Coordinates of C-alpha atoms in Angstrom, one line a residue:
M241 CA -20.0 69.0 60.1
K242 CA -18.1 71.8 58.6
N243 CA -21.1 74.2 58.7
N244 CA -21.8 73.3 62.3
E245 CA -18.2 74.1 63.2
K246 CA -18.5 77.5 61.5
K247 CA -21.7 78.2 63.3
N248 CA -20.2 77.5 66.7
D249 CA -16.8 79.1 66.0
P250 CA -16.2 81.5 69.0
Y251 CA -13.6 83.4 67.0
Q252 CA -15.5 83.8 63.8
A253 CA -15.7 87.6 63.8
L254 CA -12.0 87.9 64.9
R255 CA -10.9 86.4 61.6
Y256 CA -11.6 89.8 59.9
R257 CA -8.7 92.3 60.2
E258 CA -10.8 95.4 60.2
F259 CA -13.0 94.0 62.9
N260 CA -9.9 93.6 65.1
V261 CA -9.0 97.2 64.4
F262 CA -12.6 98.2 65.2
L263 CA -12.2 96.4 68.6
L264 CA -9.1 98.4 69.4
L265 CA -10.9 101.6 68.5
R266 CA -13.9 100.7 70.6
F267 CA -11.8 99.8 73.6
A268 CA -9.9 103.0 73.4
M269 CA -13.0 105.1 73.3
V270 CA -14.9 103.2 76.0
F271 CA -11.8 103.4 78.2
A272 CA -11.4 107.1 77.7
W273 CA -15.1 107.9 78.1
S274 CA -15.6 105.8 81.2
M275 CA -12.4 107.0 82.8
Q276 CA -13.3 110.6 82.1
F277 CA -16.8 110.2 83.6
I278 CA -15.3 108.8 86.8
V279 CA -12.6 111.5 87.1
I280 CA -15.2 114.2 86.6
E281 CA -17.6 112.6 89.1
W282 CA -14.8 112.6 91.7
E283 CA -13.8 116.2 91.0
V284 CA -17.3 117.5 91.1
Y285 CA -18.2 115.8 94.3
S286 CA -14.9 116.9 95.9
L287 CA -15.8 120.5 94.9
T288 CA -19.4 120.4 96.2
K289 CA -20.0 117.5 98.6
D290 CA -23.5 117.4 97.2
P291 CA -24.9 114.2 95.7
L292 CA -27.3 116.3 93.6
S293 CA -24.2 117.8 91.8
L294 CA -23.5 114.2 90.6
G295 CA -27.0 114.0 89.2
F296 CA -26.4 117.3 87.2
I297 CA -23.4 115.7 85.4
G298 CA -25.8 113.2 84.0
L299 CA -28.5 115.8 83.3
M300 CA -26.0 118.0 81.4
E301 CA -25.1 115.1 79.1
I302 CA -28.6 113.7 78.6
I303 CA -30.3 116.9 77.5
P304 CA -28.3 117.2 74.2
A305 CA -27.8 113.5 73.8
V306 CA -31.6 112.9 73.8
S307 CA -32.6 116.0 71.9
M308 CA -30.1 115.4 69.2
A309 CA -30.3 111.6 69.0
L310 CA -32.9 111.2 66.3
F311 CA -31.4 113.9 64.1
A312 CA -28.0 112.3 64.5
G313 CA -29.5 108.9 63.5
H314 CA -30.8 110.5 60.3
I315 CA -27.4 112.0 59.5
V316 CA -25.6 108.8 60.2
D317 CA -27.8 106.9 57.7
Q318 CA -27.2 109.6 55.1
R319 CA -23.4 109.9 55.5
E320 CA -20.2 107.9 55.2
K321 CA -19.5 106.3 58.6
K322 CA -15.8 106.6 58.9
G323 CA -15.7 110.3 58.2
L324 CA -18.5 110.9 60.8
L325 CA -16.6 108.9 63.4
V326 CA -13.4 110.9 62.8
K327 CA -15.4 114.1 63.6
C328 CA -16.9 112.5 66.7
I329 CA -13.5 111.4 68.1
L330 CA -12.0 114.9 67.4
G331 CA -14.9 116.4 69.3
F332 CA -14.4 114.1 72.3
S333 CA -10.6 114.9 72.2
A334 CA -11.3 118.6 72.3
I335 CA -13.6 118.1 75.3
S336 CA -11.0 116.0 77.1
F337 CA -8.3 118.6 76.6
G338 CA -10.7 121.2 77.9
L339 CA -11.3 119.2 81.1
F340 CA -7.5 118.7 81.4
L341 CA -7.1 122.5 81.5
L342 CA -10.0 122.9 83.9
T343 CA -8.4 120.5 86.4
W344 CA -5.0 122.3 86.1
P345 CA -4.3 124.5 89.2
K346 CA -2.0 126.8 87.1
V347 CA -5.0 127.5 84.8
V348 CA -7.9 127.7 87.3
G349 CA -6.0 128.7 90.4
G350 CA -7.8 132.0 90.7
W351 CA -11.3 130.8 89.6
S352 CA -14.2 130.3 92.0
K353 CA -15.5 126.8 92.7
D354 CA -18.8 127.7 91.0
Y355 CA -17.1 128.9 87.9
I356 CA -15.0 125.8 87.6
L357 CA -18.1 123.6 88.2
Y358 CA -20.2 125.4 85.6
S359 CA -17.3 125.2 83.1
I360 CA -17.2 121.4 83.6
Y361 CA -20.9 121.1 83.1
A362 CA -20.6 123.1 79.9
L363 CA -18.1 120.7 78.5
V364 CA -20.1 117.7 79.6
F365 CA -23.1 119.3 77.7
V366 CA -21.0 119.5 74.5
G367 CA -20.0 115.9 75.1
G368 CA -23.7 115.0 75.1
I369 CA -23.9 116.3 71.5
V370 CA -20.9 114.3 70.5
R371 CA -22.3 111.2 72.1
A372 CA -25.6 111.6 70.2
F373 CA -23.6 111.0 66.9
M374 CA -21.0 108.6 68.2
G375 CA -23.3 105.8 69.3
P376 CA -25.3 105.4 66.0
T377 CA -22.1 105.8 64.0
I378 CA -20.2 103.0 65.8
F379 CA -23.3 100.7 65.7
S380 CA -23.6 101.3 61.9
L381 CA -19.9 100.9 61.2
L382 CA -19.8 97.5 62.9
S383 CA -22.2 96.0 60.4
L384 CA -20.1 97.3 57.5
I385 CA -16.8 95.6 58.3
I386 CA -18.0 92.0 58.7
P387 CA -20.5 89.8 56.8
K388 CA -24.0 89.2 58.2
K389 CA -23.3 85.6 59.1
A390 CA -20.8 86.9 61.7
Y391 CA -23.1 89.5 63.3
P392 CA -24.0 87.5 66.4
N393 CA -20.4 86.6 67.2
A394 CA -19.3 90.1 66.4
A395 CA -21.9 91.5 68.8
T396 CA -20.5 89.3 71.6
W397 CA -16.9 90.3 71.0
S398 CA -17.9 94.0 70.7
S399 CA -19.7 93.8 74.0
T400 CA -16.7 92.0 75.5
V401 CA -14.3 94.7 74.4
W402 CA -16.8 97.4 75.7
Q403 CA -16.7 95.7 79.1
I404 CA -12.9 95.5 79.1
G405 CA -12.8 99.2 78.6
A406 CA -15.5 99.7 81.2
V407 CA -13.5 97.7 83.6
M408 CA -10.1 99.3 83.1
G409 CA -11.3 102.9 82.7
P410 CA -13.0 103.2 86.1
A411 CA -10.4 101.1 87.9
L412 CA -7.5 103.1 86.5
A413 CA -9.4 106.3 87.2
G414 CA -9.7 105.5 90.9
F415 CA -6.1 104.6 91.2
S416 CA -4.7 107.4 89.0
I417 CA -6.6 110.0 91.0
N418 CA -4.7 108.7 94.1
W419 CA -1.4 108.3 92.3
I420 CA -1.1 111.3 89.9
G421 CA -4.2 113.4 90.7
V422 CA -7.2 114.5 88.7
H423 CA -5.3 116.7 86.3
W424 CA -2.9 114.1 84.9
S425 CA -5.7 111.5 84.9
M426 CA -7.4 113.7 82.4
C427 CA -4.2 113.7 80.3
L428 CA -4.4 109.9 80.1
V429 CA -8.0 110.2 78.9
F430 CA -6.9 112.6 76.1
G431 CA -4.1 110.1 75.1
F432 CA -6.5 107.2 74.7
S433 CA -8.8 109.4 72.5
I434 CA -5.9 110.0 70.2
L435 CA -5.2 106.2 70.2
S436 CA -8.7 105.6 69.0
L437 CA -8.2 108.1 66.2
I438 CA -5.0 106.3 65.0
A439 CA -6.9 103.0 65.0
L440 CA -9.7 104.4 63.0
S441 CA -7.2 105.5 60.3
Q442 CA -6.7 101.7 59.6
I443 CA -10.3 101.2 58.6
S444 CA -11.3 102.0 55.0
K445 CA -14.2 104.1 54.0
K446 CA -17.5 102.2 53.6
P447 CA -20.4 102.5 51.1
I448 CA -23.6 104.2 52.1
L449 CA -26.3 101.5 52.0
N450 CA -29.3 103.8 52.4
P451 CA -31.2 103.8 49.1
K452 CA -33.0 107.0 50.2
I453 CA -30.2 109.6 50.1
G454 CA -31.6 113.1 50.4
E455 CA -34.8 111.9 52.1
S456 CA -36.4 114.5 54.3
I457 CA -35.7 114.4 58.0
K458 CA -39.4 114.0 58.8
D459 CA -39.9 111.0 56.5
S460 CA -36.6 109.5 57.7
L461 CA -37.3 109.7 61.4
T462 CA -40.9 108.5 60.9
E463 CA -39.6 105.4 59.2
G464 CA -37.1 104.7 61.9
L465 CA -39.5 105.3 64.8
T466 CA -42.2 103.2 63.2
F467 CA -39.8 100.3 62.8
V468 CA -38.8 100.4 66.5
F469 CA -42.2 100.8 67.9
K470 CA -43.8 98.2 65.7
N471 CA -41.1 95.6 66.4
Q472 CA -42.2 94.3 69.8
I473 CA -39.0 92.3 70.4
V474 CA -36.7 95.3 69.7
L475 CA -39.0 97.7 71.7
G476 CA -39.2 95.2 74.6
A477 CA -35.5 94.7 74.9
L478 CA -34.8 98.5 74.8
S479 CA -37.5 99.3 77.3
L480 CA -36.6 96.7 79.8
D481 CA -33.0 97.6 79.8
M482 CA -33.8 101.3 80.0
I483 CA -35.9 100.8 83.2
A484 CA -33.1 98.7 84.8
V485 CA -30.4 101.3 84.0
L486 CA -32.7 104.3 84.9
F487 CA -33.8 103.1 88.3
G488 CA -31.0 100.7 89.1
G489 CA -28.2 103.2 88.5
A490 CA -26.5 103.0 91.9
V491 CA -23.1 103.5 90.4
A492 CA -23.9 107.2 90.0
L493 CA -23.8 107.5 93.8
L494 CA -20.6 105.6 94.3
P495 CA -18.6 108.7 95.3
V496 CA -21.0 109.2 98.1
F497 CA -20.7 105.6 99.2
A498 CA -16.9 105.6 98.9
Q499 CA -16.4 108.9 100.7
D500 CA -19.2 109.1 103.3
I501 CA -20.7 105.6 103.9
L502 CA -18.0 102.9 103.3
K503 CA -15.2 105.4 103.8
V504 CA -12.7 103.7 101.5
G505 CA -11.2 106.7 99.6
S506 CA -10.3 106.9 96.0
E507 CA -8.8 103.5 95.7
G508 CA -11.9 101.8 97.2
F509 CA -13.9 104.0 94.9
G510 CA -12.0 102.6 91.9
I511 CA -12.6 99.0 93.1
L512 CA -16.3 99.7 93.6
R513 CA -16.7 101.4 90.2
A514 CA -14.9 98.5 88.4
A515 CA -16.7 95.7 90.2
P516 CA -19.8 95.6 87.9
A517 CA -17.7 96.0 84.8
V518 CA -15.6 93.0 85.9
G519 CA -18.7 90.9 86.3
S520 CA -20.1 92.0 82.9
F521 CA -16.7 91.2 81.3
I522 CA -16.7 87.7 82.6
T523 CA -20.3 87.1 81.4
V524 CA -19.7 88.4 77.8
L525 CA -16.4 86.6 77.5
V526 CA -18.1 83.3 78.5
S527 CA -21.0 84.0 76.1
A528 CA -18.6 83.8 73.2
Y529 CA -18.2 80.1 74.0
V530 CA -21.7 79.5 75.4
P531 CA -24.2 81.4 73.3
L532 CA -27.2 83.0 74.9
N533 CA -29.5 82.8 71.9
K534 CA -31.7 79.8 73.1
N535 CA -34.5 81.0 75.4
A536 CA -33.1 84.5 75.1
G537 CA -36.3 86.1 76.5
K538 CA -36.3 84.1 79.7
K539 CA -32.6 84.6 80.2
L540 CA -32.9 88.4 79.7
L541 CA -35.8 88.6 82.2
A542 CA -33.9 86.5 84.8
A543 CA -30.7 88.5 84.3
I544 CA -32.4 91.9 85.0
F545 CA -34.3 90.4 88.0
V546 CA -30.9 89.4 89.5
F547 CA -29.6 92.8 88.6
G548 CA -32.4 94.4 90.7
L549 CA -31.7 92.1 93.7
S550 CA -28.0 92.9 93.6
I551 CA -28.7 96.7 93.6
I552 CA -30.9 96.3 96.7
L553 CA -28.1 94.2 98.4
F554 CA -25.6 97.0 97.6
G555 CA -27.9 99.6 99.1
I556 CA -28.3 97.9 102.4
S557 CA -24.7 96.7 102.7
T558 CA -22.3 98.5 105.2
Y559 CA -19.4 96.2 104.5
F560 CA -17.0 97.1 101.7
W561 CA -16.4 93.7 100.2
L562 CA -20.1 92.7 100.4
S563 CA -20.8 95.9 98.5
V564 CA -18.1 95.0 96.0
F565 CA -19.7 91.5 95.6
A566 CA -23.2 93.0 95.1
L567 CA -21.8 95.3 92.3
F568 CA -19.9 92.4 90.8
L569 CA -23.2 90.3 90.7
S570 CA -25.0 93.2 89.1
G571 CA -22.3 93.2 86.4
L572 CA -22.7 89.5 85.8
A573 CA -26.4 90.0 85.2
D574 CA -26.0 93.1 83.2
G575 CA -23.5 91.3 80.9
I576 CA -26.2 88.9 79.9
S577 CA -28.6 91.7 79.2
V578 CA -26.0 93.6 77.0
V579 CA -25.1 90.6 74.9
I580 CA -28.8 89.6 74.2
R581 CA -29.8 93.1 73.5
Q582 CA -27.0 93.8 71.1
T583 CA -27.6 90.5 69.3
I584 CA -31.3 91.4 68.9
L585 CA -30.5 94.8 67.4
Q586 CA -27.8 93.4 65.0
L587 CA -30.0 90.6 63.8
K588 CA -33.3 92.5 63.4
T589 CA -32.2 96.0 62.2
P590 CA -32.1 96.5 58.3
D591 CA -28.8 97.9 57.0
H592 CA -30.2 101.1 55.7
M593 CA -31.8 101.9 59.1
R594 CA -28.9 101.2 61.5
G595 CA -28.2 104.9 62.3
R596 CA -31.7 105.6 63.3
V597 CA -32.2 102.4 65.3
G598 CA -28.8 103.1 66.9
A599 CA -30.0 106.5 67.8
V600 CA -33.2 105.2 69.5
N601 CA -31.0 102.7 71.3
S602 CA -28.9 105.6 72.6
I603 CA -32.1 107.3 73.8
F604 CA -33.5 104.2 75.5
V605 CA -30.4 102.7 77.0
G606 CA -27.3 104.9 76.5
S607 CA -28.8 108.1 77.7
S608 CA -30.7 106.3 80.5
N609 CA -27.3 106.0 82.2
E610 CA -27.1 109.8 82.5
L611 CA -30.8 110.2 83.3
G612 CA -30.4 107.4 85.9
A613 CA -27.5 109.4 87.3
F614 CA -29.8 112.4 87.7
E615 CA -32.6 110.3 89.1
S616 CA -30.2 108.7 91.6
G617 CA -28.9 112.1 92.7
A618 CA -32.3 113.6 93.0
T619 CA -33.8 110.7 94.9
A620 CA -30.8 110.6 97.2
K621 CA -31.3 114.3 97.9
L622 CA -35.0 113.7 98.7
M623 CA -35.0 110.3 100.5
G624 CA -31.4 109.6 101.4
T625 CA -28.7 107.8 99.6
V626 CA -29.4 104.3 100.8
T627 CA -33.2 104.5 100.5
S628 CA -32.7 105.8 96.9
V629 CA -30.7 102.8 95.9
I630 CA -33.1 100.3 97.5
F631 CA -36.0 102.1 95.8
G632 CA -34.3 101.9 92.3
G633 CA -33.6 98.1 92.7
S634 CA -37.3 97.5 93.8
V635 CA -38.6 99.4 90.7
T636 CA -36.4 97.2 88.5
L637 CA -37.8 94.0 90.1
L638 CA -41.4 95.2 89.6
T639 CA -40.7 96.0 86.0
V640 CA -39.3 92.5 85.3
I641 CA -42.3 90.9 86.9
I642 CA -44.8 93.0 84.9
T643 CA -43.0 92.3 81.6
A644 CA -42.9 88.6 82.2
L645 CA -46.6 88.4 83.0
K646 CA -47.8 90.8 80.3
S647 CA -45.6 89.9 77.3
P648 CA -45.5 86.2 76.5
T649 CA -44.0 86.9 73.1
F650 CA -41.0 88.5 74.7
R651 CA -40.8 85.9 77.4
N652 CA -40.7 83.1 74.9
L653 CA -38.1 84.8 72.6
D654 CA -35.6 82.4 71.1
L655 CA -32.9 83.9 68.8
N656 CA -31.6 80.6 67.4
R657 CA -33.8 80.8 64.3
D658 CA -32.6 84.3 63.5
M659 CA -29.0 83.3 64.0
E660 CA -29.4 80.3 61.7
D661 CA -30.9 82.6 59.0
H662 CA -28.0 84.9 59.1
Q663 CA -25.4 82.1 59.1
K664 CA -26.9 80.9 55.8
I665 CA -26.2 84.3 54.1
E666 CA -23.0 84.1 52.1

């Protein structure tokens, strides 16, 4: 009975002090990054009134994020994680401060719109380099501050905190733009990046678990890529989520919907942007009490199918609150996907390979947000905003159907066995 209670303890990971500090750090960074992205989206569209310019924000971040990701994964597996994360946060803080200056009329009052725009793109580009290292570093650090038996529960709480930050960042961005303007909104972003640095100071340095220190980049990357592409469950989870984010990325066009279609201003924009994150937050919070491990494959496929339907509903809606509901529904579905995918990665990734697998995850899923933003902007330019969103949702539905029919192994995935194996590890 005692073992069963431990296995079902929804607060298992929260009983470790450093994990709680890690959650504060993760919240502060997600909040800062998501708020910054929204503020910059608003500023860029206000400068250009061109949906393609929103796509270029994503493109400027994804180019360095993807090109540097595998190298970053190699470095993360070779180095001490806390020190690397300090450097990542300092880099992000410098970028936030730069954007704070670029949105200050006293600094850029005499600049042309194009010069301001290109300067913003340049800082976003540097941010892509930082992101390439930050994702694998955080993924690796998580596994070093809790025992393996708590991995599934830790993945759930980590996803929950991520969603809280993703809810509050965009929501506050929309309101703060209206209340205090873009410039001082960027000051808040900078403040939260400093908060994350303070939280990180409370986590001790961790050992490097990679037995192949000094291994060549070629051999290191070959090992990491071979692991991902030979593990059909890991590859399937990453690929499915990537397609959904890439083609179902309607959120990249929210400034267009808020300003030109629904005409709800910056406050309505904040509500729209926060709606999917609220849905995701509810899902991941509930999943701490109602685990998603049983029949995980079917649940993941169903969740992404619902996600695609909700994106289509959002695209055809001309009513603000129906649009909010559609985005909220997409968040509920996405939350299931996030929890199951994170649990798969934590359970199935060897300790010495977490940086490289985290890097591949960044390429497949994290960077697909930015590529999805560019795809949405480009297709909106070519076929119209509404048609672009409907097209993306339809591609998502088609991908789920093909995966369900062609991959019975993934469809029948059940994580209970893996979870029980890790719970037995002392």
